[in-house]
Coordinates of C-alpha atoms in Angstrom, one line a residue:
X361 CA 0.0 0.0 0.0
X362 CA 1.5 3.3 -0.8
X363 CA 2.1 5.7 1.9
X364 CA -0.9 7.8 2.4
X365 CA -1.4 11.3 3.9
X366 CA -5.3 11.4 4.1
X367 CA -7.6 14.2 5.5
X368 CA -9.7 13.1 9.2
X369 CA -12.6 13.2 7.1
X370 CA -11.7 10.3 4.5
X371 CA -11.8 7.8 6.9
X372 CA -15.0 5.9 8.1
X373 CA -15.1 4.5 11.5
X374 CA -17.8 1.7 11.9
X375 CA -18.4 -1.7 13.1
X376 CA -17.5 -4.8 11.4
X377 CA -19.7 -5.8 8.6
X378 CA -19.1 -9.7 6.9
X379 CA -17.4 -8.2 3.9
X380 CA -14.5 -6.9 6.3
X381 CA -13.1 -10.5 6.7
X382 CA -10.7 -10.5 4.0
X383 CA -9.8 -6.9 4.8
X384 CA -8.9 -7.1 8.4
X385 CA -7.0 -10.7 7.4
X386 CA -5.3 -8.3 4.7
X387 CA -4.8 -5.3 7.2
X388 CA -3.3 -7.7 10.3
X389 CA -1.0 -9.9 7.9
X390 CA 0.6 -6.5 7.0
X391 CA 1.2 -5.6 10.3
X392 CA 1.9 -8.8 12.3
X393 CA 4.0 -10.3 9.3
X394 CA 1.6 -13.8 9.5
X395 CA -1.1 -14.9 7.7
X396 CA -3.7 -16.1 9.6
X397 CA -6.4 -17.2 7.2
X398 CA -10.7 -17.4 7.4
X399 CA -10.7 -20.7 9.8
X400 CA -9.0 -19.2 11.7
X401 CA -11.5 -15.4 12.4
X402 CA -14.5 -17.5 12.5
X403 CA -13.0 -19.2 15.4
X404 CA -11.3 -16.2 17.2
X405 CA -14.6 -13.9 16.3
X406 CA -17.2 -15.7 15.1
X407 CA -17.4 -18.6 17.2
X408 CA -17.3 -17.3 20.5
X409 CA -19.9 -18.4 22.4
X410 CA -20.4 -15.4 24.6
X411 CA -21.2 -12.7 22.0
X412 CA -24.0 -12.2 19.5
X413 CA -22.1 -10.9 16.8
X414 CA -18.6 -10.3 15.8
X415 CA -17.0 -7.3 18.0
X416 CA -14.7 -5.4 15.7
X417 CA -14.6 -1.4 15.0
X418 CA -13.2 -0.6 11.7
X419 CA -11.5 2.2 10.2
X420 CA -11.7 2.1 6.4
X421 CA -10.3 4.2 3.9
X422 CA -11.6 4.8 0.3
X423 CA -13.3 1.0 0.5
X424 CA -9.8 -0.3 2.7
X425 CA -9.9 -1.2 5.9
X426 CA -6.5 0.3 7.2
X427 CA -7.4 0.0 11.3
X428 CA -9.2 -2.6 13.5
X429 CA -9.8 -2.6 17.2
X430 CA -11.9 -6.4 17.6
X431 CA -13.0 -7.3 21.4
X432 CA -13.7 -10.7 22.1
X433 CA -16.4 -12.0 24.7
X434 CA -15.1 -13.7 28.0
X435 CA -17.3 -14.8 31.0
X436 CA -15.6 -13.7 34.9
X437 CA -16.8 -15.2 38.2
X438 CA -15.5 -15.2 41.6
X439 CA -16.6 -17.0 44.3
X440 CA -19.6 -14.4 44.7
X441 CA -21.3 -13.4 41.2
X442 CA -20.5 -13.6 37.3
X443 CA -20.1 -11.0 34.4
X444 CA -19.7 -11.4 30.6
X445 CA -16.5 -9.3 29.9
X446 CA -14.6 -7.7 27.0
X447 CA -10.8 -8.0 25.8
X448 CA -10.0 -6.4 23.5
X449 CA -7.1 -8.2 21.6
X450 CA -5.5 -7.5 18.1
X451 CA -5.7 -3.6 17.8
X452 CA -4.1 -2.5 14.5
X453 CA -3.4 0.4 12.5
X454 CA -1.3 0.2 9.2
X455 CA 1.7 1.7 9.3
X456 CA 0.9 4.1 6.2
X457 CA -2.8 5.7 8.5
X458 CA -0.5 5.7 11.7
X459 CA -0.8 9.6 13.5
X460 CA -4.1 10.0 11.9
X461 CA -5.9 9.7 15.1
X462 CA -7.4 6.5 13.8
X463 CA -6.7 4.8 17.7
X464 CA -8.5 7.3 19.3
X465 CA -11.7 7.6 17.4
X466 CA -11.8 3.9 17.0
X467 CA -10.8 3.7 20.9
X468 CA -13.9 6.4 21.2
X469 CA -16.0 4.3 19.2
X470 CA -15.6 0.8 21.1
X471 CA -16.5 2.7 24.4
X472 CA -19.1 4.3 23.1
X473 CA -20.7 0.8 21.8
X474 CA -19.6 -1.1 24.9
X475 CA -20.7 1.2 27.6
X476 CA -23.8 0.0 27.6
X477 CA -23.8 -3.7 27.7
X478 CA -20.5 -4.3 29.0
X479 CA -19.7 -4.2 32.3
X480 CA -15.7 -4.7 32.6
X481 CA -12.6 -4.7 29.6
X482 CA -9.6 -5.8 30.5
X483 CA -6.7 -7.0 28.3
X484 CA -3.1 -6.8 28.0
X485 CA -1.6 -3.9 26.3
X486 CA 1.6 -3.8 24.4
X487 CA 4.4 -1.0 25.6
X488 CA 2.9 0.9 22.2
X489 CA -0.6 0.5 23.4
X490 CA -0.1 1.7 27.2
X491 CA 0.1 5.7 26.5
X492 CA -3.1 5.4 24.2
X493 CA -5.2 3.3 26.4
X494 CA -3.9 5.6 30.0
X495 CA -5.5 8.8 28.2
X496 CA -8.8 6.7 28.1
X497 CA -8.8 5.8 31.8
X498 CA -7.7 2.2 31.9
X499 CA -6.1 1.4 35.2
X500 CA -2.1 -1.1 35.0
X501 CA -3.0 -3.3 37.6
X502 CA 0.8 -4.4 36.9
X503 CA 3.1 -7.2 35.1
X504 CA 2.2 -10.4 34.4
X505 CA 5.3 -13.0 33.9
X506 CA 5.2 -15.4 31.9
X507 CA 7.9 -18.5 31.9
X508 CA 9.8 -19.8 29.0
X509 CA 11.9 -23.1 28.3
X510 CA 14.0 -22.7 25.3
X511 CA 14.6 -26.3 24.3
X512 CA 17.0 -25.7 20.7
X513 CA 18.3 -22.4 20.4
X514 CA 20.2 -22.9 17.6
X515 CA 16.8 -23.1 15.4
X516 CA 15.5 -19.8 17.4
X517 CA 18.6 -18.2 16.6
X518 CA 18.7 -19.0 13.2
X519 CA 14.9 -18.3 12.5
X520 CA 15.0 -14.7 10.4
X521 CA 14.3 -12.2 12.9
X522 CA 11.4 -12.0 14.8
X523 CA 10.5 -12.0 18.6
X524 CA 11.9 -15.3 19.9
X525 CA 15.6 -14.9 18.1
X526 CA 16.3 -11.6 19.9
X527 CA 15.0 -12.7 23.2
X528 CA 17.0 -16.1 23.4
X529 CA 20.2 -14.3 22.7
X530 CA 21.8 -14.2 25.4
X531 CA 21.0 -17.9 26.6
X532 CA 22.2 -19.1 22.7
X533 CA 25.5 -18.1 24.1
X534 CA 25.5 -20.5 26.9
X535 CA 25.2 -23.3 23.8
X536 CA 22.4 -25.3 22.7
X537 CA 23.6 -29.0 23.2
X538 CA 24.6 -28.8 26.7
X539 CA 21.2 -26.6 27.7
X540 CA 19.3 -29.9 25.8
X541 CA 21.2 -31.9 27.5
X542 CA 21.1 -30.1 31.3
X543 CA 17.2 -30.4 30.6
X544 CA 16.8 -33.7 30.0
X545 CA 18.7 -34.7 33.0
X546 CA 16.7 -32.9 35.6
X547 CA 13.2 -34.0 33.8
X548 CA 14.6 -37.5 34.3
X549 CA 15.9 -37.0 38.0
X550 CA 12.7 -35.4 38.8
X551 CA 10.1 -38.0 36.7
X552 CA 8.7 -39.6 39.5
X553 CA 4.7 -41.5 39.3
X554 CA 3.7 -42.0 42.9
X555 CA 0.9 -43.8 41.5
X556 CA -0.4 -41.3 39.3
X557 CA -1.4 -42.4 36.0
X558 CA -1.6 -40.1 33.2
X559 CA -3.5 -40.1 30.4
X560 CA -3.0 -38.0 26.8
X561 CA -6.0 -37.2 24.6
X562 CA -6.1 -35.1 21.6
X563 CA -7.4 -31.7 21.5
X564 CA -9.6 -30.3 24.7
X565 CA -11.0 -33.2 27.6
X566 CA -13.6 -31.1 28.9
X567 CA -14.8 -33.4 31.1
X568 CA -12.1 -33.5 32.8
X569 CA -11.1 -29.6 33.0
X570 CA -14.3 -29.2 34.5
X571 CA -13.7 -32.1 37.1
X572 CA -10.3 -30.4 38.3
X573 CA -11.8 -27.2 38.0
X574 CA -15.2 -27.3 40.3
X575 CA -13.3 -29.2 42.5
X576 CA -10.6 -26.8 43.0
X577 CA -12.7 -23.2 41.9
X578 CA -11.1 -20.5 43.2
X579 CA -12.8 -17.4 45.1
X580 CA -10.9 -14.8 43.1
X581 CA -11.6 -12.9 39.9
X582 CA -11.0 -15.5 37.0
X583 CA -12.4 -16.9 34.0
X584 CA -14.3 -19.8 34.8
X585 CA -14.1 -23.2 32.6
X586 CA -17.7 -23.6 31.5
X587 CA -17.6 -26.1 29.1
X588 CA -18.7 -23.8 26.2
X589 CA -16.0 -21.7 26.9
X590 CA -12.9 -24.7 26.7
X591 CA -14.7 -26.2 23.5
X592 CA -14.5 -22.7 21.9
X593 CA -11.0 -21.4 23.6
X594 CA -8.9 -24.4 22.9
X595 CA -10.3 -25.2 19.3
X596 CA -7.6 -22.5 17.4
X597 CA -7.1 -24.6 14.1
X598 CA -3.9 -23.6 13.7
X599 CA -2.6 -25.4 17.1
X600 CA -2.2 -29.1 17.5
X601 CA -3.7 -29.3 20.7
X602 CA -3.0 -32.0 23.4
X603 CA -4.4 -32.3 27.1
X604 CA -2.7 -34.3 30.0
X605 CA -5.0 -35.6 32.8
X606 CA -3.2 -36.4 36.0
X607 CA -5.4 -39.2 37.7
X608 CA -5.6 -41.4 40.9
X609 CA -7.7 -44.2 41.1
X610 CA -9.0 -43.1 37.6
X611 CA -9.8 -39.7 39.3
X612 CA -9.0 -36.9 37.3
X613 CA -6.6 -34.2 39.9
X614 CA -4.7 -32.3 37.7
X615 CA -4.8 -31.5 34.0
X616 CA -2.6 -29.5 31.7
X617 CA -3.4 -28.5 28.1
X618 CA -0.9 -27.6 25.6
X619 CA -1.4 -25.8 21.8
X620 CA 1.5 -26.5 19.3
X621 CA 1.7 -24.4 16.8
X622 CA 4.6 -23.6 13.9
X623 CA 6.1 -20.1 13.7
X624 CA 8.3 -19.4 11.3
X625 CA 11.0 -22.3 11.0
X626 CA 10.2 -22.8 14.7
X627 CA 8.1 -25.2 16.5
X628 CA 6.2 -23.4 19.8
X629 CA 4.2 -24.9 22.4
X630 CA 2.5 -23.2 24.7
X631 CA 1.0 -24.4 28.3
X632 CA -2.7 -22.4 28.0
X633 CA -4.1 -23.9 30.6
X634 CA -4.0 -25.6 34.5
X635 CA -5.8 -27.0 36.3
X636 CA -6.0 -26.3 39.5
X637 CA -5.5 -22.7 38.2
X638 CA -4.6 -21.6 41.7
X639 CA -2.3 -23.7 42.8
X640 CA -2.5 -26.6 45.3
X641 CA 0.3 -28.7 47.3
X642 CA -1.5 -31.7 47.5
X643 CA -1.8 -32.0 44.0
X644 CA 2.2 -30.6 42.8
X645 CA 2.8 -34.4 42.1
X646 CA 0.1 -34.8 40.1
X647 CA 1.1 -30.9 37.8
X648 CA 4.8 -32.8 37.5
X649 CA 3.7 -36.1 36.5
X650 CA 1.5 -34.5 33.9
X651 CA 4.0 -31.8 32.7
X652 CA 6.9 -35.1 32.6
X653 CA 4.9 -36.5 30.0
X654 CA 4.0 -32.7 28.4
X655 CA 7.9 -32.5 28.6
X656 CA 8.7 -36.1 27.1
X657 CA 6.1 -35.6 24.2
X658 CA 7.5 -32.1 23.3
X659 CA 11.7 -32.7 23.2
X660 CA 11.8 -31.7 20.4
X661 CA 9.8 -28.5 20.5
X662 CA 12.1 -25.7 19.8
X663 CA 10.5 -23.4 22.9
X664 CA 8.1 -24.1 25.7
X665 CA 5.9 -21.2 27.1
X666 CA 4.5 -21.6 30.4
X667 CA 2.3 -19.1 33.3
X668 CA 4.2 -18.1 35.9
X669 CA 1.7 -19.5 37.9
X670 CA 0.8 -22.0 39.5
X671 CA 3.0 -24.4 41.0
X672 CA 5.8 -22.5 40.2
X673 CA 9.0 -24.4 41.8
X674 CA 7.9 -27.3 39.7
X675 CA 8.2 -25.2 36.3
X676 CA 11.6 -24.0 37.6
X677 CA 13.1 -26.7 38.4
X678 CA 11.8 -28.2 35.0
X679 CA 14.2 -24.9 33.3
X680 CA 11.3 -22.5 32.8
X681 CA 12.8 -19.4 33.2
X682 CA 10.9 -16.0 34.6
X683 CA 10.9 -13.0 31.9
X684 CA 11.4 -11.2 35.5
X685 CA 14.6 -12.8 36.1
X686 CA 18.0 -13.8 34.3
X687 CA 18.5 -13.6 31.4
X688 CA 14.9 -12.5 29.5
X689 CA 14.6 -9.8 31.9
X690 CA 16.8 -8.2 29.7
X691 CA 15.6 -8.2 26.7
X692 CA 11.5 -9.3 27.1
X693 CA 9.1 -6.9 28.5
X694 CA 6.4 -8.7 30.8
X695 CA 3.0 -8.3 29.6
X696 CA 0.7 -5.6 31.7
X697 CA -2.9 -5.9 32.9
X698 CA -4.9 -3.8 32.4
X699 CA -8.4 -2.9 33.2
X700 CA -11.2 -0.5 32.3
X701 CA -14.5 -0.9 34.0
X702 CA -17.2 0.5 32.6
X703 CA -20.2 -0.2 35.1
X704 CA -20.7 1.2 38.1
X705 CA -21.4 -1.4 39.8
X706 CA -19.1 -4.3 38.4
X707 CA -17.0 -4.3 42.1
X708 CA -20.5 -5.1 43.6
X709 CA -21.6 -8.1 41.3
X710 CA -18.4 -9.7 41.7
X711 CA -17.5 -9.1 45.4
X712 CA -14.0 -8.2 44.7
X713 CA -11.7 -4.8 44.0
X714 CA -11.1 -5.6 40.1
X715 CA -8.4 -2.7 40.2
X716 CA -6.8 -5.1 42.8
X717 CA -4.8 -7.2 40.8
X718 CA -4.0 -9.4 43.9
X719 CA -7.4 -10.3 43.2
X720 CA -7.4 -11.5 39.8
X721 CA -5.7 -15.2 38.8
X722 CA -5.1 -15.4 35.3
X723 CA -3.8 -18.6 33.2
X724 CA -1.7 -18.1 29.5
X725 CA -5.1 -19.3 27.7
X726 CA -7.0 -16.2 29.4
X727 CA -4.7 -14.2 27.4
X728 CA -4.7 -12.6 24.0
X729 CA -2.7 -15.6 22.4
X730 CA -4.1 -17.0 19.2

């Protein structure tokens, strides 16, 4: 697209209508650098089982949509009341409408749509997003870590640019065969059973999410696993997804799920979800004996990505490294929560401070990754 210098008044800002599909697949390709495809938005948008239409303001310019700010539908409980939320995920301008003002009146736009229907936004802005989104009175409730294991940093290395090759940098330099190699050895000094039996099926066991989950619910503010919500969240069709179910005497106590998915020349896999989501010592074994066989399945993965929470010891001693801590801190920025409330009353229905972010428990799959 050739660079374009337009007047404020050339631009349309509206909601999504179906022809936009192609254009916003067009517009994010060009700024993201990957294609995504039409499976793909009728999952992320279409699909969702929380919202009546597709949630997308537009900016379009002379019949191009150059600017798209999409929100997606997720449900919040606590241990005392429920809300249908917003985040708002995949906000894009192309670089040749950027200092238009096409944020804020798309921004102005979403609010104005939102405001009265939706009771709470929150998301996870980028550093570029943060100034925008502070004018319009969201609240940083603070960082949220996230824990990586690079398993063959050679291939991340070598992998043309990109987010993952600058960020393993410094650990390339400690060598890749001997980090492969001081992996393996402490997943095999720490594989231990204890009578725990694990089972591996493909794609999302919602049964047995839910099982861990309403057995272990916690009070605070989190997304709950309804079983709408993990047939619709886990079913990306770009990820081969896999979940692990911890059980003892055929009881399911601990379940992880796990999306791989190819990026580049590199092979990711990401840890979207555990269960319990807050943690529990009685049932650490159980998390280790399921993420052994996550481990096991995944050696040759080129990267693992984890929560930093729960259970984190285990996923420490298993080489997940903090982006808080040596060496990522360096050179990753932790992503920030953020939240915008947007009915008075929100604090009320939920029985909780949502600007408390002590409050809040949040997994990797509650997050905008798709």
């Amino acid at each position: 697209m050739a660079h374009v210098r337009g007047e404020v008044t050339d631009y349309e800002i509206r909601r999504f209508r179906p022809r936009d599909r192609a254009g916003f697949l067009s517009l994010y390709e060009a700024v993201w650098g990957r294609a995504k495809g039409r499976a793909w938005f009728d999952w992320r948008f279409e699909a969702n089982p929380y919202a009546e239409r597709v949630e997308i303001v537009v900016a379009e310019h002379r019949g191009t949509v150059v600017g798209a700010e999409p929100m997606l539908a997720f449900p919040l409980a606590t241990d005392r009341g429920a809300i249908t939320a917003r985040q708002p995920v995949d906000w894009i301008v192309h670089p040749d409408h950027r200092r238009q003002g096409l944020f804020t009146r798309m921004t102005e736009t979403l609010l104005s749509t939102a405001s009265d229907r939706v009771p709470l936004l929150f998301n996870f802005p980028s550093d570029l997003l943060r100034p925008g989104l502070e004018k319009f009175d969201w609240t940083e409730l603070g960082p949220v870590s996230t824990r990586y294991r690079p398993q063959n940093l050679t291939r991340l290395m070598s992998d043309g640019g990109g987010t993952l090759p600058r960020m393993l940098g410094p650990a390339a330099r400690a060598g890749s065969p001997a980090f492969r190699t001081c992996l393996g050895a402490v997943d095999r000094l720490w594989s231990r059973s204890n009578g725990i039996e694990i089972d591996r099926v493909d794609g999302i066991d919602v049964p047995a999410v839910s099982a861990v989950y309403r057995e272990t619910r916690p009070d605070a503010i989190h997304v709950p696993r309804e079983e709408a919500f993990l047939a619709w969240r886990f079913s990306n069709p770009r990820w081969r997804t896999t979940t692990y179910v911890a059980r003892e005497d055929g009881r399911p106590i601990a379940t992880l799920v796990a999306a791989t998915e190819r990026i580049g020349e590199s092979v990711l896999t990401q840890i979207l979800d555990v269960q319990p989501m807050a943690g529990d010592a009685e049932r650490a074994d159980a998390f280790e004996a399921a993420l052994g066989a996550l481990l096991r399945d995944h050696a040759t993965s080129d990267f693992l990505e984890a929560a930093a929470t729960p259970f984190p010891g285990v996923l420490r001693r298993h080489g997940f490294l903090s982006d808080a801590g040596f060496p990522f801190a360096r050179v990753a920025t932790p992503s920030t929560h953020a939240v915008r409330p947007l009915a008075s009353d929100v604090a009320d229905v939920l029985g909780r401070d949502v600007l408390d972010a002590d409050e809040w428990i949040l997994t990797l799959g509650d997050r905008d990754i798709a």
